[in-house]
Coordinates of C-alpha atoms in Angstrom, one line a residue:
X33 CA 11.0 6.8 -70.1
X34 CA 8.3 4.1 -69.0
X35 CA 4.6 5.8 -67.8
X36 CA 2.6 4.1 -65.5
X37 CA -1.0 4.5 -66.8
X38 CA -4.5 3.3 -66.7
X39 CA -5.1 1.3 -69.4
X40 CA -9.1 1.4 -70.3
X41 CA -8.6 -0.9 -73.0
X42 CA -7.9 -3.7 -70.3
X43 CA -12.1 -3.0 -68.7
X44 CA -13.2 -5.2 -71.4
X45 CA -10.5 -7.6 -71.4
X46 CA -11.6 -11.6 -72.7
X47 CA -11.1 -13.9 -69.8
X48 CA -10.0 -16.1 -72.6
X49 CA -7.6 -14.2 -74.1
X50 CA -4.6 -15.5 -74.5
X51 CA -1.2 -13.0 -74.0
X52 CA 2.0 -13.4 -75.0
X53 CA 4.3 -15.3 -72.5
X54 CA 7.4 -13.5 -72.0
X55 CA 4.7 -9.9 -72.3
X56 CA 2.9 -11.1 -69.2
X57 CA 3.7 -11.7 -65.0
X58 CA 1.3 -12.6 -62.7
X59 CA -0.5 -9.1 -61.4
X60 CA -1.7 -8.8 -57.8
X61 CA -5.1 -7.8 -56.3
X62 CA -6.8 -6.2 -53.4
X63 CA -10.5 -6.1 -52.9
X64 CA -12.0 -3.5 -50.4
X65 CA -14.5 -4.8 -47.7
X66 CA -17.6 -4.3 -50.0
X67 CA -16.6 -6.6 -52.9
X68 CA -16.0 -3.4 -55.1
X69 CA -13.1 -1.7 -56.0
X70 CA -10.5 -4.3 -57.1
X71 CA -6.7 -2.9 -57.5
X72 CA -4.6 -4.9 -59.8
X73 CA -0.8 -4.6 -60.8
X74 CA 0.4 -5.8 -63.7
X75 CA 3.6 -5.0 -65.7
X76 CA 4.5 -5.4 -69.0
X77 CA 8.2 -6.0 -70.4
X78 CA 7.5 -3.2 -72.8
X79 CA 5.2 -1.0 -71.8
X80 CA 6.6 -0.9 -68.4
X81 CA 4.8 -1.3 -64.9
X82 CA 0.7 -0.3 -65.4
X83 CA -2.1 0.5 -62.4
X84 CA -5.4 -1.0 -62.7
X85 CA -8.4 0.4 -60.6
X86 CA -12.3 0.2 -61.4
X87 CA -13.2 3.6 -60.0
X88 CA -10.8 6.0 -60.4
X89 CA -7.8 7.2 -62.9
X90 CA -4.6 8.1 -60.9
X91 CA -1.9 9.3 -62.8
X92 CA 1.5 7.9 -60.5
X93 CA 3.9 11.3 -59.8
X94 CA 5.6 12.0 -56.9
X95 CA 3.1 14.9 -56.3
X96 CA -0.2 13.0 -56.6
X97 CA 0.9 9.3 -54.3
X98 CA -0.1 9.5 -50.8
X99 CA -0.5 6.8 -48.3
X100 CA -3.2 8.1 -45.6
X101 CA -1.9 6.8 -42.0
X102 CA -6.0 7.3 -40.7
X103 CA -6.1 4.5 -43.1
X104 CA -4.1 2.5 -42.3
X105 CA -5.1 2.9 -38.7
X106 CA -8.4 1.2 -39.8
X107 CA -7.4 -1.3 -42.2
X108 CA -9.5 -4.6 -42.5
X109 CA -9.0 -7.9 -40.9
X110 CA -9.1 -11.3 -42.7
X111 CA -12.6 -11.5 -41.5
X112 CA -14.0 -7.9 -42.9
X113 CA -13.7 -6.2 -39.4
X114 CA -11.8 -3.3 -38.5
X115 CA -9.1 -3.4 -36.6
X116 CA -8.8 -0.9 -33.5
X117 CA -6.0 -1.1 -31.0
X118 CA -7.0 2.1 -28.8
X119 CA -10.2 0.4 -27.1
X120 CA -7.6 -2.6 -26.3
X121 CA -5.6 0.3 -25.0
X122 CA -7.9 1.9 -23.1
X123 CA -9.4 -1.2 -21.7
X124 CA -5.7 -2.4 -20.4
X125 CA -5.6 1.7 -18.9
X126 CA -8.7 1.3 -16.9
X127 CA -7.9 -2.5 -15.6
X128 CA -4.2 -0.9 -13.8
X129 CA -6.2 2.4 -12.8
X130 CA -9.0 -0.1 -10.9
X131 CA -6.0 -2.0 -8.8
X132 CA -4.0 0.6 -8.0
X133 CA -7.1 1.7 -6.6
X134 CA -8.0 -1.0 -4.7
X135 CA -4.2 -1.5 -3.4
X136 CA -4.5 2.4 -2.1
X137 CA -7.6 1.6 -0.8
X138 CA -6.1 -1.7 1.6
X139 CA -3.3 0.6 2.1
X140 CA -5.2 2.7 3.8
X141 CA -7.4 0.6 5.7
X142 CA -4.1 -1.3 6.7
X143 CA -2.9 1.8 8.4
X144 CA 0.2 1.3 7.6
X145 CA 1.7 3.4 10.1
X146 CA 0.7 1.0 12.8
X147 CA 2.1 -2.1 10.5
X148 CA 5.2 -0.6 10.5
X149 CA 5.3 -0.1 14.5
X150 CA 4.5 -3.8 14.9
X151 CA 6.6 -5.2 12.8
X152 CA 9.5 -2.7 14.3
X153 CA 8.5 -3.8 17.3
X154 CA 9.1 -7.7 16.9
X155 CA 12.3 -7.2 14.8
X156 CA 14.1 -4.9 17.6
X157 CA 12.6 -6.8 21.1
X158 CA 13.5 -10.3 19.0
X159 CA 16.9 -8.4 18.6
X160 CA 17.4 -8.4 22.6
X161 CA 17.6 -12.1 22.6
X162 CA 20.5 -12.4 20.4
X163 CA 24.1 -13.0 22.7
X164 CA 26.3 -13.7 19.8
X165 CA 26.1 -13.7 16.0
X166 CA 25.5 -17.8 16.5
X167 CA 22.4 -16.8 17.1
X168 CA 21.1 -15.5 14.2
X169 CA 20.5 -18.8 12.5
X170 CA 18.2 -19.7 10.4
X171 CA 15.7 -21.5 13.3
X172 CA 16.1 -17.2 14.3
X173 CA 14.9 -16.3 10.9
X174 CA 12.4 -18.8 10.4
X175 CA 10.9 -17.4 14.0
X176 CA 10.9 -13.9 13.4
X177 CA 9.3 -14.4 10.2
X178 CA 6.7 -16.4 11.5
X179 CA 6.1 -14.1 14.4
X180 CA 6.4 -10.2 12.5
X181 CA 3.4 -12.4 9.5
X182 CA 1.1 -13.6 12.0
X183 CA 1.4 -10.0 13.9
X184 CA 0.8 -8.0 11.4
X185 CA -2.3 -10.3 10.0
X186 CA -3.8 -9.7 13.7
X187 CA -2.9 -5.7 13.4
X188 CA -4.5 -6.1 10.4
X189 CA -7.9 -7.6 12.6
X190 CA -7.2 -4.8 14.6
X191 CA -7.2 -1.8 13.1
X192 CA -10.2 -2.9 10.6
X193 CA -12.6 -4.3 13.6
X194 CA -11.9 -0.4 15.0
X195 CA -12.9 1.2 11.4
X196 CA -16.0 -1.0 11.6
X197 CA -17.3 0.3 14.7
X198 CA -16.2 4.2 13.6
X199 CA -17.4 4.7 10.3
X200 CA -19.8 7.4 11.6
X201 CA -17.2 9.3 14.0
X202 CA -14.4 8.6 11.6
X203 CA -16.9 10.6 8.6
X204 CA -15.8 13.3 10.5
X205 CA -12.3 12.4 12.4
X206 CA -11.0 10.7 9.1
X207 CA -13.0 10.6 6.2
X208 CA -10.6 9.5 3.6
X209 CA -10.8 6.0 5.5
X210 CA -12.1 3.5 2.9
X211 CA -15.3 2.7 5.2
X212 CA -15.8 6.0 6.1
X213 CA -15.5 7.5 2.3
X214 CA -17.8 4.6 1.0
X215 CA -15.0 2.6 -0.7
X216 CA -15.8 -0.3 1.1
X217 CA -19.5 -1.3 2.3
X218 CA -19.2 -2.8 5.8
X219 CA -19.7 -6.0 4.5
X220 CA -16.3 -6.1 2.7
X221 CA -14.7 -4.9 6.0
X222 CA -16.3 -7.6 7.7
X223 CA -15.3 -10.2 5.4
X224 CA -11.4 -8.5 5.6
X225 CA -11.1 -8.6 9.4
X226 CA -12.5 -12.3 9.3
X227 CA -10.3 -13.1 6.9
X228 CA -7.5 -12.0 8.7
X229 CA -8.3 -13.0 12.2
X230 CA -8.4 -16.5 10.9
X231 CA -4.9 -16.3 8.5
X232 CA -3.6 -15.2 12.1
X233 CA -4.4 -17.5 14.1
X234 CA -4.4 -20.3 11.4
X235 CA -0.7 -19.1 10.7
X236 CA 0.1 -19.7 14.9
X237 CA -1.8 -22.9 15.2
X238 CA 0.4 -24.5 12.3
X239 CA 3.8 -23.1 13.9
X240 CA 2.9 -25.3 16.8
X241 CA 4.4 -22.7 19.2
X242 CA 2.0 -22.2 22.5
X243 CA 3.9 -18.3 23.4
X244 CA 3.2 -17.0 19.6
X245 CA -0.3 -18.2 19.9
X246 CA -1.5 -16.9 23.1
X247 CA 0.7 -14.0 22.1
X248 CA -2.0 -13.8 19.1
X249 CA -4.9 -14.7 21.1
X250 CA -4.3 -11.8 23.7
X251 CA -4.0 -9.3 21.5
X252 CA -7.0 -10.2 19.7
X253 CA -9.3 -10.6 22.8
X254 CA -7.4 -6.6 23.7
X255 CA -8.4 -5.2 20.3
X256 CA -12.1 -6.8 20.2
X257 CA -12.4 -5.1 23.3
X258 CA -11.1 -1.7 22.6
X259 CA -13.4 -1.3 19.7
X260 CA -16.5 -3.4 20.0
X261 CA -19.5 -1.3 20.7
X262 CA -20.9 -4.2 23.6
X263 CA -21.7 -3.7 27.4
X264 CA -19.0 -3.2 29.6
X265 CA -16.7 -3.3 26.6
X266 CA -15.3 -1.2 23.9
X267 CA -12.1 0.2 25.4
X268 CA -11.7 3.0 23.7
X269 CA -10.9 5.5 26.2
X270 CA -8.7 3.5 28.2
X271 CA -6.6 2.6 24.9
X272 CA -3.6 1.0 25.3
X273 CA -1.7 -0.9 22.2
X274 CA -2.3 -5.1 22.8
X275 CA 0.5 -5.6 21.1
X276 CA 2.9 -3.8 23.4
X277 CA 1.6 -5.6 25.9
X278 CA 3.8 -8.8 25.5
X279 CA 6.7 -8.0 23.7
X280 CA 9.1 -10.3 26.5
X281 CA 6.6 -13.1 24.3
X282 CA 7.1 -12.4 21.3
X283 CA 11.0 -12.3 21.8
X284 CA 11.4 -15.3 23.6
X285 CA 8.9 -17.1 21.2
X286 CA 11.9 -16.4 18.1
X287 CA 14.6 -19.0 19.6
X288 CA 12.0 -21.3 21.4
X289 CA 13.1 -21.1 24.7
X290 CA 12.1 -19.9 27.6
X291 CA 11.4 -16.7 28.6
X292 CA 14.7 -14.6 30.5
X293 CA 13.4 -11.6 31.8
X294 CA 16.5 -9.6 31.3
X295 CA 17.7 -6.0 32.7
X296 CA 17.1 -4.6 28.5
X297 CA 14.2 -6.6 28.4
X298 CA 12.1 -5.1 31.2
X299 CA 13.5 -1.2 30.2
X300 CA 12.2 -2.3 26.4
X301 CA 9.2 -3.9 27.4
X302 CA 8.5 -0.7 29.8
X303 CA 9.5 2.1 28.2
X304 CA 7.2 1.1 24.7
X305 CA 4.3 -0.1 26.8
X306 CA 4.8 3.8 28.7
X307 CA 5.1 5.1 25.1
X308 CA 2.5 2.8 23.8
X309 CA -0.4 4.6 26.2
X310 CA 1.5 8.3 25.1
X311 CA 0.3 7.4 21.5
X312 CA -3.3 6.4 22.7
X313 CA -3.9 9.5 24.2
X314 CA -2.1 11.4 21.7
X315 CA -4.7 10.0 18.7
X316 CA -7.4 11.5 20.8
X317 CA -6.3 14.8 20.3
X318 CA -7.2 15.5 16.3
X319 CA -10.4 13.3 16.7
X320 CA -11.8 15.7 19.7
X321 CA -14.7 17.2 17.1
X322 CA -15.9 13.6 16.1
X323 CA -15.4 12.2 20.0
X324 CA -17.5 14.7 21.6
X325 CA -20.1 14.6 18.4
X326 CA -20.7 11.1 19.4
X327 CA -20.0 10.8 23.0
X328 CA -16.6 9.5 23.1
X329 CA -15.7 10.8 26.7
X330 CA -11.5 10.1 25.4
X331 CA -9.3 12.2 27.8
X332 CA -8.8 14.7 24.8
X333 CA -12.7 15.7 25.4
X334 CA -13.0 15.9 29.2
X335 CA -9.9 17.9 29.5
X336 CA -8.9 19.8 26.3
X337 CA -6.6 19.8 24.0
X338 CA -3.8 21.6 24.7
X339 CA -3.7 19.7 27.9
X340 CA -3.4 16.0 27.1
X341 CA -1.0 17.4 24.3
X342 CA 1.6 18.9 26.9
X343 CA 0.8 16.0 28.9
X344 CA 1.9 13.6 26.4
X345 CA 4.9 15.5 25.7
X346 CA 5.7 15.3 29.2
X347 CA 5.3 11.8 29.6
X348 CA 7.7 11.5 26.5
X349 CA 10.2 13.9 28.0
X350 CA 10.2 11.4 31.7
X351 CA 10.5 8.5 29.0
X352 CA 13.6 9.2 27.7
X353 CA 14.7 10.9 31.2
X354 CA 14.6 7.4 32.2
X355 CA 16.5 5.9 29.1
X356 CA 19.2 8.3 30.3
X357 CA 19.9 6.6 33.3
X358 CA 19.5 3.0 31.7
X359 CA 22.5 4.4 29.8
X360 CA 24.2 5.6 32.3
X361 CA 23.8 2.6 34.6
X362 CA 25.6 0.4 31.6
X363 CA 28.5 -1.7 32.0
X364 CA 29.0 -1.5 28.5
X365 CA 31.0 1.6 27.0
X366 CA 29.8 1.5 23.8
X367 CA 26.4 0.4 25.2
X368 CA 26.2 3.8 27.4
X369 CA 27.2 5.7 24.8
X370 CA 24.6 5.2 22.2
X371 CA 21.5 4.9 24.6
X372 CA 22.7 8.3 26.3
X373 CA 23.7 10.2 23.0
X374 CA 20.5 8.7 21.1
X375 CA 18.1 9.4 23.5
X376 CA 19.3 13.0 24.4
X377 CA 19.3 13.7 20.5
X378 CA 15.4 12.1 20.7
X379 CA 14.0 14.3 23.7
X380 CA 15.4 17.6 22.2
X381 CA 13.8 17.1 19.2
X382 CA 10.4 15.9 20.4
X383 CA 10.8 19.3 22.8
X384 CA 11.9 21.8 20.2
X385 CA 8.9 20.5 17.3
X386 CA 6.1 20.4 20.6
X387 CA 6.8 24.7 21.0
X388 CA 6.4 24.9 17.5
X389 CA 2.8 23.3 17.2
X390 CA -0.6 25.2 16.4
X391 CA -3.0 23.2 18.4
X392 CA -5.5 25.6 16.9
X393 CA -5.1 23.5 13.7
X394 CA -6.0 20.0 13.3
X395 CA -3.6 19.4 10.4
X396 CA -0.7 20.8 12.4
X397 CA -1.7 18.4 15.1
X398 CA -2.1 15.1 12.8
X399 CA 1.0 16.0 11.7
X400 CA 2.8 16.2 15.0
X401 CA 0.8 13.0 15.8
X402 CA 2.1 11.0 13.3
X403 CA 5.9 12.6 14.4
X404 CA 4.9 10.8 17.4
X405 CA 5.0 7.2 15.3
X406 CA 8.2 8.7 13.8
X407 CA 10.0 8.8 17.1
X408 CA 8.3 5.2 18.1
X409 CA 10.1 4.1 15.2
X410 CA 13.5 5.5 16.3
X411 CA 13.3 4.0 19.5
X412 CA 13.0 0.4 18.0
X413 CA 15.9 1.2 16.4
X414 CA 17.9 2.3 19.9
X415 CA 16.4 -0.7 21.9
X416 CA 19.0 -3.4 20.8
X417 CA 22.0 -1.5 21.5
X418 CA 20.7 -1.1 25.0
X419 CA 22.8 -3.7 27.4

């Protein structure tokens, strides 16, 4: 059996020596990075394959032949530089982590529960203006999209401005917000709110709808007055969500036709404005510590957390009672059933949840505050059913 072996006589092979044509086939050589260690393969028809290496003697057997996985990973490229894939993978992971971190910071900066509330308010009240399926047309959907996007831009301006003027307070009350935690600098916050305010007004101007533009302008004025720390402003203690003051305007804008203040629309405007006042009052309950330190004379600071908590619950139960009366007087059977059943369920859930809240725990109060927002969302699902 032919053997594979190193032939020392080849070390002295003369360059010009002739070799029989039928006993020699072209060899394959590989040169290492330092220019030494020439590895050559040749084969002889009569002697069998031969392995030549200038540095070491190898006997090719199944027990001795090993290919190092490490050596493959550290192979060299044509330019003689070591190939390394791990740093590239590390760089990609770092980039994705940076993107994820930026998106998370902006998500917290935009206060998503308020964004959801604004979007639902526009969609829900706009559906009140739908009198038949024929009204759900491209014109309706286009107008709805324009109103939602412009209002969301303005919403981010308002919540961002509030954070800019509440940085020190939020370090106590909401330390995870980007400005309070230091993830955003004040300059970054100013840039974000300026851009979103400009985009909101820009979209309102391009659309060319006076009702939408004035709705945005009123939201801008009220939102600025609520947060900005100037004489006769800083209306935090009298907070009312500005967007909810113009629900009727938003609804009529979608069809670009004159406002018709129908019974359902008046109910929706009054109910949700009332609900927004409760949210504004409840918002200060878990923030009482920071408000007290920085001299914000909110109702919670003046009256105490427990008293304001039950005032808010009582006001919401009153609002649900009015909704039940609204449903009872409806001329539509399906609307009557949906309105009464829906508001009865929400009122019962509110009362049972309120009784179980630990008013000595900030985490429990904050959790209940977010639960109030869920009731707020649920109401917007019921409003289109009021007829």
